[in-house]
Amino acid sequence: MKTKIKIGYVGVGRRGLHILENCFIKMNDVEITVICENVDKRIEMARKVFAENQRPMPKFTKCYDDILTDPEIDAVVIMTGWDSRPKMAKAAMLAGKYTAIEVGCAETLDECFELISVYEQTGTPLMMLENCCYGRREMLALNLVKQGLLGELVHCTGAYSHYLNSVELFAEMLSEKEKAEGVTHYRLRHYIEKNRENYPTHELGPICKVLGINRGNRIIKLSSFASKAVGIKSFAEEKFGKDSEYAKIDYKQGDIINTIMTCDGGETISITLDTTVPRAYYSRNFSVRGTKGMMSEERLAVFLEGMEEPVRDNEEEMYEKYDHPLHAEYEKVGARGGHGGMDWLVCRAFVEAVKNGTNTPIDAYDTVTWLAVGALSEQSIKSGGMPVDFPDFTNGKWQNREPAVRGKYCLDEICVDEKVRIVNEG
Amino acid sequence: MKTKIKIGYVGVGRRGLHILENCFIKMNDVEITVICENVDKRIEMARKVFAENQRPMPKFTKCYDDILTDPEIDAVVIMTGWDSRPKMAKAAMLAGKYTAIEVGCAETLDECFELISVYEQTGTPLMMLENCCYGRREMLALNLVKQGLLGELVHCTGAYSHYLNSVELFAEMLSEKEKAEGVTHYRLRHYIEKNRENYPTHELGPICKVLGINRGNRIIKLSSFASKAVGIKSFAEEKFGKDSEYAKIDYKQGDIINTIMTCDGGETISITLDTTVPRAYYSRNFSVRGTKGMMSEERLAVFLEGMEEPVRDNEEEMYEKYDHPLHAEYEKVGARGGHGGMDWLVCRAFVEAVKNGTNTPIDAYDTVTWLAVGALSEQSIKSGGMPVDFPDFTNGKWQNREPAVRGKYCLDEICVDEKVRIVNEG
C-alpha cells in the first residue's frame, strides 16, 4: 500500500478546478504533480489555488504525453469536456495509470467497446467519478436495499432535471469574472447536433448499484423517446432576440427525453433528461420500489412495511436510523468538498483504490454501461422508439461478478465490520 | 332545454352507490326512475339511500332492458364492473339515451371501435365520467395552459399510484359491514390474466384535455413496459400464508407499468400504473411542462416565467390567482359529493348536457381514446416494448374539431364570459 500517490490532472475548466480546489488539493496523501491544460487563464486560476492552499506547485503542460510518460505518476484524472475523455482514458490505461473520468455520456457505442477492450487488455482500473453514487440519499437507498428492507425490487426512477438554459449552454451569459477565468462551453454543440439522453449517469449510476447491474443483473433493453425541441429556441428568442444567431439555430435535442430500461431480473428503470424547459426546482427524481417499501426523492419519503400511509418528508428521521455507515461517520465531521460531500467521497474512493492497488468501486464495466446510454438512446429515438438491445460489456461475466473492491467505499455491498474513518483520511 | 331529467342507473356496488348517494340523488333536477342491479343486498342499500334522502323510490330491476325500453328515461348511467360496460353502453346509445360510463379501460381495441361505430351511427352522446378532469389541480393546469402561461407544451406526466393490495383486490379483506352491503370484487381477475396499463384514464384524461387531443392534436404512438410481477404474490404470502390460494396464483400483471405516448404535435406523455407494491402516499403524479413554466403535483408546485427557483408548495397561492372559474365559484360554496368535489362536477357536466341537449364535454372520441390505452399497452408489452400505432378514432376529424360543448363545463377551452353558477344547480 502506498501512503502517498501522485496524480496527473487533465483539465482545470469550471468543473475540473472545482474538484481540484475542493477535493484533491485538500488531501494530504495526494500530490498533483502535473496539470495538463490548454487555456492560459485557467492555468493562472489553478496556480492561484495551489498557492492559496500552500501545496507544492505542479508542473503545467499543454501536452498530455507529459503525464502519460511520467513514471512517477500513479493516476490520471480527466476533467475535460465530454468528447475528449474516451481517447484520453484509453491512453491513460495503456500507460498503466489508474484512470478517472468525469461524468458524461458516450458519443458512440464503439467508444464504450474500445474502453473495455483496453481495460481488458491492460487490467488498468477505470473509474467514472460519478459523485451521485456517494450522495447521502443514494447511499441510504443502497443501505436499505442491501439490508432487504425494501424487499424484492421492481422499479427505479431517476432524472437529470436541471434547467440549463443559462450559463451552462450560452457563453454570452457568463459573468465577466467567469470569462476572465477562462470558462468556456461545449455542451451547446451537443444540443444542436444530437437528440438523446445526454447526461444519464447521475441517476443511472446509483440505480445500477442498487439493482446489482453487472453483478448478478444486467440491463437487457432500452427504449428512448424525445419530446419536441422548442425550449432552447424559445429561450434564445426571448433572451437574445428573434434575429440572434442562437434563435436561428435548429436544435435537435428534444426538451424531455424519457428512457425505459428492462433488466435481466425483471426490474424496470425509468430515467428522464430534463434540461431545457423551465423548472421549479432541481431534482434527480430518485426512487426505488420494492415489495416491502419505497423511497422517493420527490416527497423526501421513505416508506417501510408497517408504517402508516401517507408518509412524506421523513427522510431526516430515516437518516438517523438507516444512514449508510460511510455517511453516518462523514456527517459527524461535516461534509466536505461540495455537492453535500459526495464529490469528496467519490474522489476519496478513487484515491483509496490507487493507494491500495485494488480495483475501483465504480469499475470499467460500470463506467461504460452508464456511458453507453447516450448512444443507445439516440439509436432508439432515431428509430421511433424501437427497443434496442443493451450490450453486455462483461461478455457473460455479470452473472457471477464479485464486488470490484470491498470495504467502506464499496457500492455493491454494505461494509459494516470495518470501522469507517473518513475524517482523517487524506 | 329540459328542467328535469330522468336517469336509469345501472349498478349500485361500492362506486355506484357512492356516486348515487353523494351526487345524483342530491340533484333536484335529476330523477332516478329505474335502478338495475342483480345483488339483493345492494338493492337494499340503495333503497335506504333513497329513503334517507326523501327522494321518490325508483323501480328496481334485474333486467337492463327495462331501462332501455322505458321511453321516459333520458339517460343511462353505467356503474358496473369494467367488463360489462362497453356492451351496455352500446345498447344504451342504440336506445337513443345519453350514456355515461364509469372510468376503466377497454378489454380490446374492437370494443373501442364498436363504441365509436355505434356513436357515429346513432349520434347519441357517450361520456366517461372521468372525475379527475374536474379535479381542482387538473383544472388549474387547464386554466394556465389555455391562458398560455406555460408556453408551448412539451411533456406531461401522470400516474395511478394507489396501493390496492387490500380490499380492492382481496374479498377476504372486506369488513363484515362491507360484505353485508354486498361489496364484491372483480379487479383481481384482471391482475391474474393480464399485463397492461389497466387504469389509465384518471391521469390521461386531464392530460389529453391539456394537450388538445382529438381537437387539433392526437396521440400517434404508444410504448409500454412492465416490471416483473411480484407484489401481489408477496403480499398474499404474508397476509394469507404461503399455502393460501392467493399465494399460489401466477399473477401476470407487472407491478409497475410505464407507458410513453407521442403526440402529433411533438409532445410526449408518460403515465405509470403503480398499484401492487407498497407506497408512501397516493399520487397521480400530474405534471405539465412547457417553454414558459411547469406544474408538478409531487411538489405541489406551479412555476411561471419570472419566478425565482426553487418553488415548492405554492399551489394554494396559485389557486388564489389562477383557479379555474368553475372551481373558483365552487370553492365559495364548499366542494360537494366526494373526492374533493370532482365527482359532483363530472356528474353535473353530464346532467347539464342531457338537460341542454348538447354533446358532452368528455365525448365519445375522448372516451374511447382513453379507454384504448389498456389494450394498446398490453399489445406493446407482449411484443417487448415495440411502439404500437395509436388508432385515430376520429378518422381525421381531430384536425379541426371544435369543443364538443361550450360553456362552464367545457374542458377544451376556458369559459370566462358566462357567469359560473355551480351552487344553485340541481
PDB file of N, CA and C in Angstrom, chain A residues 152-155 223 225-228 230-231 234 238 255-256 258 260 265-268 274 277-281 289-292 294 296-299 303 305 309-311 384-387, chain B residues 152-155 223 225-228 230 234 238 255-256 258 260 265-268 274 277-281 289-292 294 296-299 303 305 309-311 384-387:
ATOM      1  N   GLU A 152     -38.108  -7.297  -2.450  1.00  0.00           N
ATOM      2  CA  GLU A 152     -37.627  -7.559  -3.810  1.00  0.00           C
ATOM      3  C   GLU A 152     -37.889  -6.311  -4.656  1.00  0.00           C
ATOM      4  N   LEU A 153     -36.863  -5.829  -5.339  1.00  0.00           N
ATOM      5  CA  LEU A 153     -37.028  -4.580  -6.094  1.00  0.00           C
ATOM      6  C   LEU A 153     -37.737  -4.821  -7.418  1.00  0.00           C
ATOM      7  N   VAL A 154     -38.542  -3.851  -7.815  1.00  0.00           N
ATOM      8  CA  VAL A 154     -39.238  -3.977  -9.102  1.00  0.00           C
ATOM      9  C   VAL A 154     -38.990  -2.804 -10.047  1.00  0.00           C
ATOM     10  N   HIS A 155     -38.730  -1.621  -9.499  1.00  0.00           N
ATOM     11  CA  HIS A 155     -38.632  -0.446 -10.383  1.00  0.00           C
ATOM     12  C   HIS A 155     -37.842   0.663  -9.706  1.00  0.00           C
ATOM     13  N   SER A 223     -35.385   1.648 -24.385  1.00  0.00           N
ATOM     14  CA  SER A 223     -36.210   2.400 -25.333  1.00  0.00           C
ATOM     15  C   SER A 223     -36.178   3.853 -24.918  1.00  0.00           C
ATOM     16  N   PHE A 225     -37.443   8.073 -25.844  1.00  0.00           N
ATOM     17  CA  PHE A 225     -38.471   8.885 -26.501  1.00  0.00           C
ATOM     18  C   PHE A 225     -38.172  10.352 -26.261  1.00  0.00           C
ATOM     19  N   ALA A 226     -38.207  11.126 -27.333  1.00  0.00           N
ATOM     20  CA  ALA A 226     -37.917  12.557 -27.211  1.00  0.00           C
ATOM     21  C   ALA A 226     -39.157  13.382 -27.470  1.00  0.00           C
ATOM     22  N   SER A 227     -39.376  14.366 -26.631  1.00  0.00           N
ATOM     23  CA  SER A 227     -40.404  15.359 -26.949  1.00  0.00           C
ATOM     24  C   SER A 227     -39.859  16.278 -28.028  1.00  0.00           C
ATOM     25  N   LYS A 228     -40.690  17.151 -28.517  1.00  0.00           N
ATOM     26  CA  LYS A 228     -40.204  18.136 -29.482  1.00  0.00           C
ATOM     27  C   LYS A 228     -39.127  19.001 -28.851  1.00  0.00           C
ATOM     28  N   VAL A 230     -38.204  22.639 -28.416  1.00  0.00           N
ATOM     29  CA  VAL A 230     -38.576  24.047 -28.574  1.00  0.00           C
ATOM     30  C   VAL A 230     -38.050  24.936 -27.442  1.00  0.00           C
ATOM     31  N   GLY A 231     -37.579  24.313 -26.373  1.00  0.00           N
ATOM     32  CA  GLY A 231     -37.186  25.068 -25.184  1.00  0.00           C
ATOM     33  C   GLY A 231     -36.023  26.016 -25.407  1.00  0.00           C
ATOM     34  N   SER A 234     -36.935  28.907 -27.839  1.00  0.00           N
ATOM     35  CA  SER A 234     -37.838  29.854 -27.191  1.00  0.00           C
ATOM     36  C   SER A 234     -37.068  30.738 -26.207  1.00  0.00           C
ATOM     37  N   GLU A 238     -36.175  34.911 -26.620  1.00  0.00           N
ATOM     38  CA  GLU A 238     -36.515  35.896 -25.595  1.00  0.00           C
ATOM     39  C   GLU A 238     -35.279  36.600 -25.054  1.00  0.00           C
ATOM     40  N   ASP A 255     -36.706  18.420 -25.702  1.00  0.00           N
ATOM     41  CA  ASP A 255     -36.654  19.042 -24.378  1.00  0.00           C
ATOM     42  C   ASP A 255     -36.722  18.021 -23.248  1.00  0.00           C
ATOM     43  N   ILE A 256     -37.576  17.029 -23.407  1.00  0.00           N
ATOM     44  CA  ILE A 256     -37.686  15.994 -22.378  1.00  0.00           C
ATOM     45  C   ILE A 256     -37.429  14.641 -23.041  1.00  0.00           C
ATOM     46  N   ASN A 258     -37.424  10.651 -22.295  1.00  0.00           N
ATOM     47  CA  ASN A 258     -37.762   9.559 -21.385  1.00  0.00           C
ATOM     48  C   ASN A 258     -37.149   8.260 -21.888  1.00  0.00           C
ATOM     49  N   ILE A 260     -36.612   4.126 -20.951  1.00  0.00           N
ATOM     50  CA  ILE A 260     -37.006   2.997 -20.104  1.00  0.00           C
ATOM     51  C   ILE A 260     -36.091   1.827 -20.399  1.00  0.00           C
ATOM     52  N   GLY A 265     -33.234  -9.229 -14.363  1.00  0.00           N
ATOM     53  CA  GLY A 265     -34.001  -9.649 -13.182  1.00  0.00           C
ATOM     54  C   GLY A 265     -35.463  -9.273 -13.239  1.00  0.00           C
ATOM     55  N   GLY A 266     -35.886  -8.632 -14.326  1.00  0.00           N
ATOM     56  CA  GLY A 266     -37.297  -8.270 -14.464  1.00  0.00           C
ATOM     57  C   GLY A 266     -37.619  -6.874 -13.942  1.00  0.00           C
ATOM     58  N   GLU A 267     -36.621  -6.191 -13.400  1.00  0.00           N
ATOM     59  CA  GLU A 267     -36.855  -4.819 -12.937  1.00  0.00           C
ATOM     60  C   GLU A 267     -36.887  -3.865 -14.131  1.00  0.00           C
ATOM     61  N   THR A 268     -37.596  -2.763 -13.966  1.00  0.00           N
ATOM     62  CA  THR A 268     -37.555  -1.703 -14.970  1.00  0.00           C
ATOM     63  C   THR A 268     -36.917  -0.456 -14.354  1.00  0.00           C
ATOM     64  N   ASP A 274     -34.038  16.364 -18.600  1.00  0.00           N
ATOM     65  CA  ASP A 274     -34.977  17.478 -18.494  1.00  0.00           C
ATOM     66  C   ASP A 274     -34.173  18.732 -18.184  1.00  0.00           C
ATOM     67  N   VAL A 277     -36.388  23.160 -20.537  1.00  0.00           N
ATOM     68  CA  VAL A 277     -37.607  23.944 -20.273  1.00  0.00           C
ATOM     69  C   VAL A 277     -37.628  24.285 -18.781  1.00  0.00           C
ATOM     70  N   PRO A 278     -38.200  25.458 -18.454  1.00  0.00           N
ATOM     71  CA  PRO A 278     -38.085  25.959 -17.079  1.00  0.00           C
ATOM     72  C   PRO A 278     -38.631  24.981 -16.025  1.00  0.00           C
ATOM     73  N   ARG A 279     -37.984  24.989 -14.899  1.00  0.00           N
ATOM     74  CA  ARG A 279     -38.350  24.094 -13.803  1.00  0.00           C
ATOM     75  C   ARG A 279     -38.471  24.864 -12.483  1.00  0.00           C
ATOM     76  N   ALA A 280     -39.290  24.314 -11.628  1.00  0.00           N
ATOM     77  CA  ALA A 280     -39.462  24.922 -10.311  1.00  0.00           C
ATOM     78  C   ALA A 280     -38.304  24.576  -9.385  1.00  0.00           C
ATOM     79  N   TYR A 281     -37.622  23.470  -9.653  1.00  0.00           N
ATOM     80  CA  TYR A 281     -36.590  23.014  -8.720  1.00  0.00           C
ATOM     81  C   TYR A 281     -35.725  21.959  -9.399  1.00  0.00           C
ATOM     82  N   ARG A 289     -38.488   1.144  -5.753  1.00  0.00           N
ATOM     83  CA  ARG A 289     -39.732   0.476  -5.359  1.00  0.00           C
ATOM     84  C   ARG A 289     -39.489  -1.014  -5.184  1.00  0.00           C
ATOM     85  N   GLY A 290     -39.970  -1.526  -4.068  1.00  0.00           N
ATOM     86  CA  GLY A 290     -39.838  -2.951  -3.813  1.00  0.00           C
ATOM     87  C   GLY A 290     -41.087  -3.498  -3.167  1.00  0.00           C
ATOM     88  N   THR A 291     -41.075  -4.787  -2.899  1.00  0.00           N
ATOM     89  CA  THR A 291     -42.277  -5.427  -2.348  1.00  0.00           C
ATOM     90  C   THR A 291     -42.491  -5.102  -0.874  1.00  0.00           C
ATOM     91  N   LYS A 292     -41.497  -4.487  -0.239  1.00  0.00           N
ATOM     92  CA  LYS A 292     -41.652  -4.167   1.183  1.00  0.00           C
ATOM     93  C   LYS A 292     -41.569  -2.678   1.487  1.00  0.00           C
ATOM     94  N   MET A 294     -40.517   1.626  -0.193  1.00  0.00           N
ATOM     95  CA  MET A 294     -40.096   2.510  -1.283  1.00  0.00           C
ATOM     96  C   MET A 294     -39.325   3.687  -0.725  1.00  0.00           C
ATOM     97  N   SER A 296     -38.565   7.881  -2.092  1.00  0.00           N
ATOM     98  CA  SER A 296     -38.894   8.852  -3.125  1.00  0.00           C
ATOM     99  C   SER A 296     -38.254  10.187  -2.803  1.00  0.00           C
ATOM    100  N   GLU A 297     -37.389  10.631  -3.693  1.00  0.00           N
ATOM    101  CA  GLU A 297     -36.772  11.947  -3.521  1.00  0.00           C
ATOM    102  C   GLU A 297     -37.810  13.059  -3.603  1.00  0.00           C
ATOM    103  N   GLU A 298     -38.773  12.899  -4.497  1.00  0.00           N
ATOM    104  CA  GLU A 298     -39.729  13.987  -4.727  1.00  0.00           C
ATOM    105  C   GLU A 298     -40.475  14.380  -3.452  1.00  0.00           C
ATOM    106  N   ARG A 299     -40.816  13.388  -2.657  1.00  0.00           N
ATOM    107  CA  ARG A 299     -41.529  13.706  -1.413  1.00  0.00           C
ATOM    108  C   ARG A 299     -40.642  13.500  -0.192  1.00  0.00           C
ATOM    109  N   PHE A 303     -40.643   4.763   2.909  1.00  0.00           N
ATOM    110  CA  PHE A 303     -41.789   4.015   3.421  1.00  0.00           C
ATOM    111  C   PHE A 303     -41.393   2.560   3.583  1.00  0.00           C
ATOM    112  N   GLU A 305     -42.400  -1.321   5.339  1.00  0.00           N
ATOM    113  CA  GLU A 305     -43.515  -2.156   5.773  1.00  0.00           C
ATOM    114  C   GLU A 305     -43.897  -1.841   7.231  1.00  0.00           C
ATOM    115  N   GLU A 309     -49.610   4.944   6.042  1.00  0.00           N
ATOM    116  CA  GLU A 309     -49.680   5.941   4.965  1.00  0.00           C
ATOM    117  C   GLU A 309     -50.479   7.144   5.432  1.00  0.00           C
ATOM    118  N   PRO A 310     -50.333   8.301   4.822  1.00  0.00           N
ATOM    119  CA  PRO A 310     -49.231   8.658   3.943  1.00  0.00           C
ATOM    120  C   PRO A 310     -47.966   9.031   4.726  1.00  0.00           C
ATOM    121  N   VAL A 311     -46.854   8.840   4.075  1.00  0.00           N
ATOM    122  CA  VAL A 311     -45.573   9.241   4.648  1.00  0.00           C
ATOM    123  C   VAL A 311     -44.920  10.249   3.701  1.00  0.00           C
ATOM    124  N   GLY A 384     -37.781   5.818 -33.852  1.00  0.00           N
ATOM    125  CA  GLY A 384     -39.174   5.993 -33.419  1.00  0.00           C
ATOM    126  C   GLY A 384     -39.518   5.220 -32.160  1.00  0.00           C
ATOM    127  N   GLY A 385     -38.546   5.025 -31.288  1.00  0.00           N
ATOM    128  CA  GLY A 385     -38.822   4.383 -30.003  1.00  0.00           C
ATOM    129  C   GLY A 385     -38.694   2.872 -30.023  1.00  0.00           C
ATOM    130  N   MET A 386     -38.043   2.339 -31.031  1.00  0.00           N
ATOM    131  CA  MET A 386     -37.824   0.887 -31.060  1.00  0.00           C
ATOM    132  C   MET A 386     -36.907   0.502 -29.891  1.00  0.00           C
ATOM    133  N   PRO A 387     -37.197  -0.617 -29.234  1.00  0.00           N
ATOM    134  CA  PRO A 387     -36.293  -1.072 -28.175  1.00  0.00           C
ATOM    135  C   PRO A 387     -34.964  -1.507 -28.792  1.00  0.00           C
TER     136      PRO A 387
ATOM    137  N   GLU B 152     -45.438  26.950 -24.809  1.00  0.00           N
ATOM    138  CA  GLU B 152     -45.686  25.803 -25.697  1.00  0.00           C
ATOM    139  C   GLU B 152     -45.425  24.533 -24.895  1.00  0.00           C
ATOM    140  N   LEU B 153     -46.375  23.622 -24.899  1.00  0.00           N
ATOM    141  CA  LEU B 153     -46.231  22.425 -24.061  1.00  0.00           C
ATOM    142  C   LEU B 153     -45.325  21.395 -24.733  1.00  0.00           C
ATOM    143  N   VAL B 154     -44.554  20.684 -23.915  1.00  0.00           N
ATOM    144  CA  VAL B 154     -43.685  19.645 -24.477  1.00  0.00           C
ATOM    145  C   VAL B 154     -43.901  18.268 -23.851  1.00  0.00           C
ATOM    146  N   HIS B 155     -44.338  18.229 -22.596  1.00  0.00           N
ATOM    147  CA  HIS B 155     -44.406  16.922 -21.931  1.00  0.00           C
ATOM    148  C   HIS B 155     -45.375  16.979 -20.760  1.00  0.00           C
ATOM    149  N   SER B 223     -45.843   3.163 -26.382  1.00  0.00           N
ATOM    150  CA  SER B 223     -44.964   2.056 -25.980  1.00  0.00           C
ATOM    151  C   SER B 223     -45.198   1.808 -24.505  1.00  0.00           C
ATOM    152  N   PHE B 225     -44.175  -0.729 -20.935  1.00  0.00           N
ATOM    153  CA  PHE B 225     -43.146  -1.581 -20.336  1.00  0.00           C
ATOM    154  C   PHE B 225     -43.606  -2.034 -18.958  1.00  0.00           C
ATOM    155  N   ALA B 226     -43.481  -3.329 -18.707  1.00  0.00           N
ATOM    156  CA  ALA B 226     -43.924  -3.867 -17.411  1.00  0.00           C
ATOM    157  C   ALA B 226     -42.732  -4.345 -16.605  1.00  0.00           C
ATOM    158  N   SER B 227     -42.718  -3.998 -15.342  1.00  0.00           N
ATOM    159  CA  SER B 227     -41.745  -4.619 -14.438  1.00  0.00           C
ATOM    160  C   SER B 227     -42.209  -6.036 -14.152  1.00  0.00           C
ATOM    161  N   LYS B 228     -41.387  -6.783 -13.462  1.00  0.00           N
ATOM    162  CA  LYS B 228     -41.817  -8.119 -13.051  1.00  0.00           C
ATOM    163  C   LYS B 228     -43.053  -8.026 -12.159  1.00  0.00           C
ATOM    164  N   VAL B 230     -44.363  -9.282  -8.843  1.00  0.00           N
ATOM    165  CA  VAL B 230     -44.098  -9.995  -7.588  1.00  0.00           C
ATOM    166  C   VAL B 230     -44.838  -9.411  -6.394  1.00  0.00           C
ATOM    167  N   SER B 234     -46.232 -11.588  -3.139  1.00  0.00           N
ATOM    168  CA  SER B 234     -45.523 -11.330  -1.894  1.00  0.00           C
ATOM    169  C   SER B 234     -46.504 -10.912  -0.793  1.00  0.00           C
ATOM    170  N   GLU B 238     -47.687 -13.172   2.660  1.00  0.00           N
ATOM    171  CA  GLU B 238     -47.575 -12.643   4.019  1.00  0.00           C
ATOM    172  C   GLU B 238     -48.928 -12.560   4.702  1.00  0.00           C
ATOM    173  N   ASP B 255     -45.840  -5.149 -11.694  1.00  0.00           N
ATOM    174  CA  ASP B 255     -46.125  -4.237 -10.589  1.00  0.00           C
ATOM    175  C   ASP B 255     -46.129  -2.774 -11.021  1.00  0.00           C
ATOM    176  N   ILE B 256     -45.181  -2.413 -11.853  1.00  0.00           N
ATOM    177  CA  ILE B 256     -45.128  -1.028 -12.342  1.00  0.00           C
ATOM    178  C   ILE B 256     -45.160  -1.065 -13.863  1.00  0.00           C
ATOM    179  N   ASN B 258     -44.923   1.328 -17.138  1.00  0.00           N
ATOM    180  CA  ASN B 258     -44.616   2.645 -17.691  1.00  0.00           C
ATOM    181  C   ASN B 258     -45.040   2.699 -19.153  1.00  0.00           C
ATOM    182  N   ILE B 260     -45.336   5.285 -22.535  1.00  0.00           N
ATOM    183  CA  ILE B 260     -44.958   6.571 -23.135  1.00  0.00           C
ATOM    184  C   ILE B 260     -45.717   6.734 -24.440  1.00  0.00           C
ATOM    185  N   GLY B 265     -48.401  16.674 -32.245  1.00  0.00           N
ATOM    186  CA  GLY B 265     -47.778  17.982 -32.023  1.00  0.00           C
ATOM    187  C   GLY B 265     -46.352  17.900 -31.500  1.00  0.00           C
ATOM    188  N   GLY B 266     -45.837  16.684 -31.309  1.00  0.00           N
ATOM    189  CA  GLY B 266     -44.472  16.523 -30.833  1.00  0.00           C
ATOM    190  C   GLY B 266     -44.357  16.416 -29.321  1.00  0.00           C
ATOM    191  N   GLU B 267     -45.467  16.519 -28.616  1.00  0.00           N
ATOM    192  CA  GLU B 267     -45.419  16.374 -27.168  1.00  0.00           C
ATOM    193  C   GLU B 267     -45.315  14.895 -26.802  1.00  0.00           C
ATOM    194  N   THR B 268     -44.733  14.612 -25.652  1.00  0.00           N
ATOM    195  CA  THR B 268     -44.722  13.252 -25.128  1.00  0.00           C
ATOM    196  C   THR B 268     -45.552  13.215 -23.840  1.00  0.00           C
ATOM    197  N   ASP B 274     -49.292   1.875 -10.932  1.00  0.00           N
ATOM    198  CA  ASP B 274     -48.472   1.566  -9.765  1.00  0.00           C
ATOM    199  C   ASP B 274     -49.422   1.228  -8.607  1.00  0.00           C
ATOM    200  N   VAL B 277     -47.289  -2.613  -5.312  1.00  0.00           N
ATOM    201  CA  VAL B 277     -46.191  -2.597  -4.329  1.00  0.00           C
ATOM    202  C   VAL B 277     -46.407  -1.399  -3.404  1.00  0.00           C
ATOM    203  N   PRO B 278     -45.999  -1.570  -2.125  1.00  0.00           N
ATOM    204  CA  PRO B 278     -46.344  -0.560  -1.113  1.00  0.00           C
ATOM    205  C   PRO B 278     -45.875   0.846  -1.471  1.00  0.00           C
ATOM    206  N   ARG B 279     -46.657   1.804  -1.089  1.00  0.00           N
ATOM    207  CA  ARG B 279     -46.373   3.209  -1.377  1.00  0.00           C
ATOM    208  C   ARG B 279     -46.504   4.062  -0.122  1.00  0.00           C
ATOM    209  N   ALA B 280     -45.776   5.153  -0.137  1.00  0.00           N
ATOM    210  CA  ALA B 280     -45.843   6.091   0.985  1.00  0.00           C
ATOM    211  C   ALA B 280     -47.087   6.973   0.906  1.00  0.00           C
ATOM    212  N   TYR B 281     -47.614   7.148  -0.308  1.00  0.00           N
ATOM    213  CA  TYR B 281     -48.720   8.089  -0.481  1.00  0.00           C
ATOM    214  C   TYR B 281     -49.389   7.860  -1.833  1.00  0.00           C
ATOM    215  N   ARG B 289     -45.341  20.379 -18.579  1.00  0.00           N
ATOM    216  CA  ARG B 289     -44.115  21.132 -18.842  1.00  0.00           C
ATOM    217  C   ARG B 289     -44.239  21.915 -20.141  1.00  0.00           C
ATOM    218  N   GLY B 290     -43.878  23.166 -20.061  1.00  0.00           N
ATOM    219  CA  GLY B 290     -43.912  23.990 -21.253  1.00  0.00           C
ATOM    220  C   GLY B 290     -42.719  24.924 -21.299  1.00  0.00           C
ATOM    221  N   THR B 291     -42.662  25.731 -22.344  1.00  0.00           N
ATOM    222  CA  THR B 291     -41.492  26.604 -22.514  1.00  0.00           C
ATOM    223  C   THR B 291     -41.512  27.803 -21.575  1.00  0.00           C
ATOM    224  N   LYS B 292     -42.634  28.016 -20.901  1.00  0.00           N
ATOM    225  CA  LYS B 292     -42.710  29.175 -20.005  1.00  0.00           C
ATOM    226  C   LYS B 292     -42.969  28.790 -18.545  1.00  0.00           C
ATOM    227  N   MET B 294     -44.149  25.322 -15.528  1.00  0.00           N
ATOM    228  CA  MET B 294     -44.492  23.930 -15.263  1.00  0.00           C
ATOM    229  C   MET B 294     -45.444  23.863 -14.085  1.00  0.00           C
ATOM    230  N   SER B 296     -46.354  20.755 -11.003  1.00  0.00           N
ATOM    231  CA  SER B 296     -45.983  19.440 -10.517  1.00  0.00           C
ATOM    232  C   SER B 296     -46.772  19.091  -9.270  1.00  0.00           C
ATOM    233  N   GLU B 297     -47.549  18.020  -9.375  1.00  0.00           N
ATOM    234  CA  GLU B 297     -48.303  17.552  -8.212  1.00  0.00           C
ATOM    235  C   GLU B 297     -47.370  17.094  -7.100  1.00  0.00           C
ATOM    236  N   GLU B 298     -46.268  16.431  -7.478  1.00  0.00           N
ATOM    237  CA  GLU B 298     -45.393  15.835  -6.462  1.00  0.00           C
ATOM    238  C   GLU B 298     -44.883  16.883  -5.483  1.00  0.00           C
ATOM    239  N   ARG B 299     -44.554  18.040  -5.975  1.00  0.00           N
ATOM    240  CA  ARG B 299     -44.059  19.093  -5.070  1.00  0.00           C
ATOM    241  C   ARG B 299     -45.089  20.204  -4.866  1.00  0.00           C
ATOM    242  N   PHE B 303     -44.744  26.759 -11.405  1.00  0.00           N
ATOM    243  CA  PHE B 303     -43.616  27.636 -11.700  1.00  0.00           C
ATOM    244  C   PHE B 303     -43.900  28.382 -12.987  1.00  0.00           C
ATOM    245  N   GLU B 305     -42.811  31.737 -15.611  1.00  0.00           N
ATOM    246  CA  GLU B 305     -41.699  32.596 -16.016  1.00  0.00           C
ATOM    247  C   GLU B 305     -41.541  33.794 -15.067  1.00  0.00           C
ATOM    248  N   GLU B 309     -36.359  30.281  -8.682  1.00  0.00           N
ATOM    249  CA  GLU B 309     -36.217  28.887  -8.216  1.00  0.00           C
ATOM    250  C   GLU B 309     -35.599  28.857  -6.828  1.00  0.00           C
ATOM    251  N   PRO B 310     -35.762  27.804  -6.068  1.00  0.00           N
ATOM    252  CA  PRO B 310     -36.759  26.754  -6.276  1.00  0.00           C
ATOM    253  C   PRO B 310     -38.137  27.184  -5.788  1.00  0.00           C
ATOM    254  N   VAL B 311     -39.140  26.590  -6.394  1.00  0.00           N
ATOM    255  CA  VAL B 311     -40.520  26.814  -5.965  1.00  0.00           C
ATOM    256  C   VAL B 311     -41.118  25.477  -5.545  1.00  0.00           C
ATOM    257  N   GLY B 384     -42.527  -6.921 -26.259  1.00  0.00           N
ATOM    258  CA  GLY B 384     -41.235  -6.485 -25.730  1.00  0.00           C
ATOM    259  C   GLY B 384     -40.994  -4.991 -25.839  1.00  0.00           C
ATOM    260  N   GLY B 385     -42.066  -4.220 -25.791  1.00  0.00           N
ATOM    261  CA  GLY B 385     -41.915  -2.766 -25.794  1.00  0.00           C
ATOM    262  C   GLY B 385     -41.904  -2.132 -27.169  1.00  0.00           C
ATOM    263  N   MET B 386     -42.357  -2.873 -28.165  1.00  0.00           N
ATOM    264  CA  MET B 386     -42.441  -2.276 -29.506  1.00  0.00           C
ATOM    265  C   MET B 386     -43.483  -1.155 -29.485  1.00  0.00           C
ATOM    266  N   PRO B 387     -43.180  -0.065 -30.185  1.00  0.00           N
ATOM    267  CA  PRO B 387     -44.186   1.001 -30.276  1.00  0.00           C
ATOM    268  C   PRO B 387     -45.377   0.527 -31.097  1.00  0.00           C
TER     269      PRO B 387
END
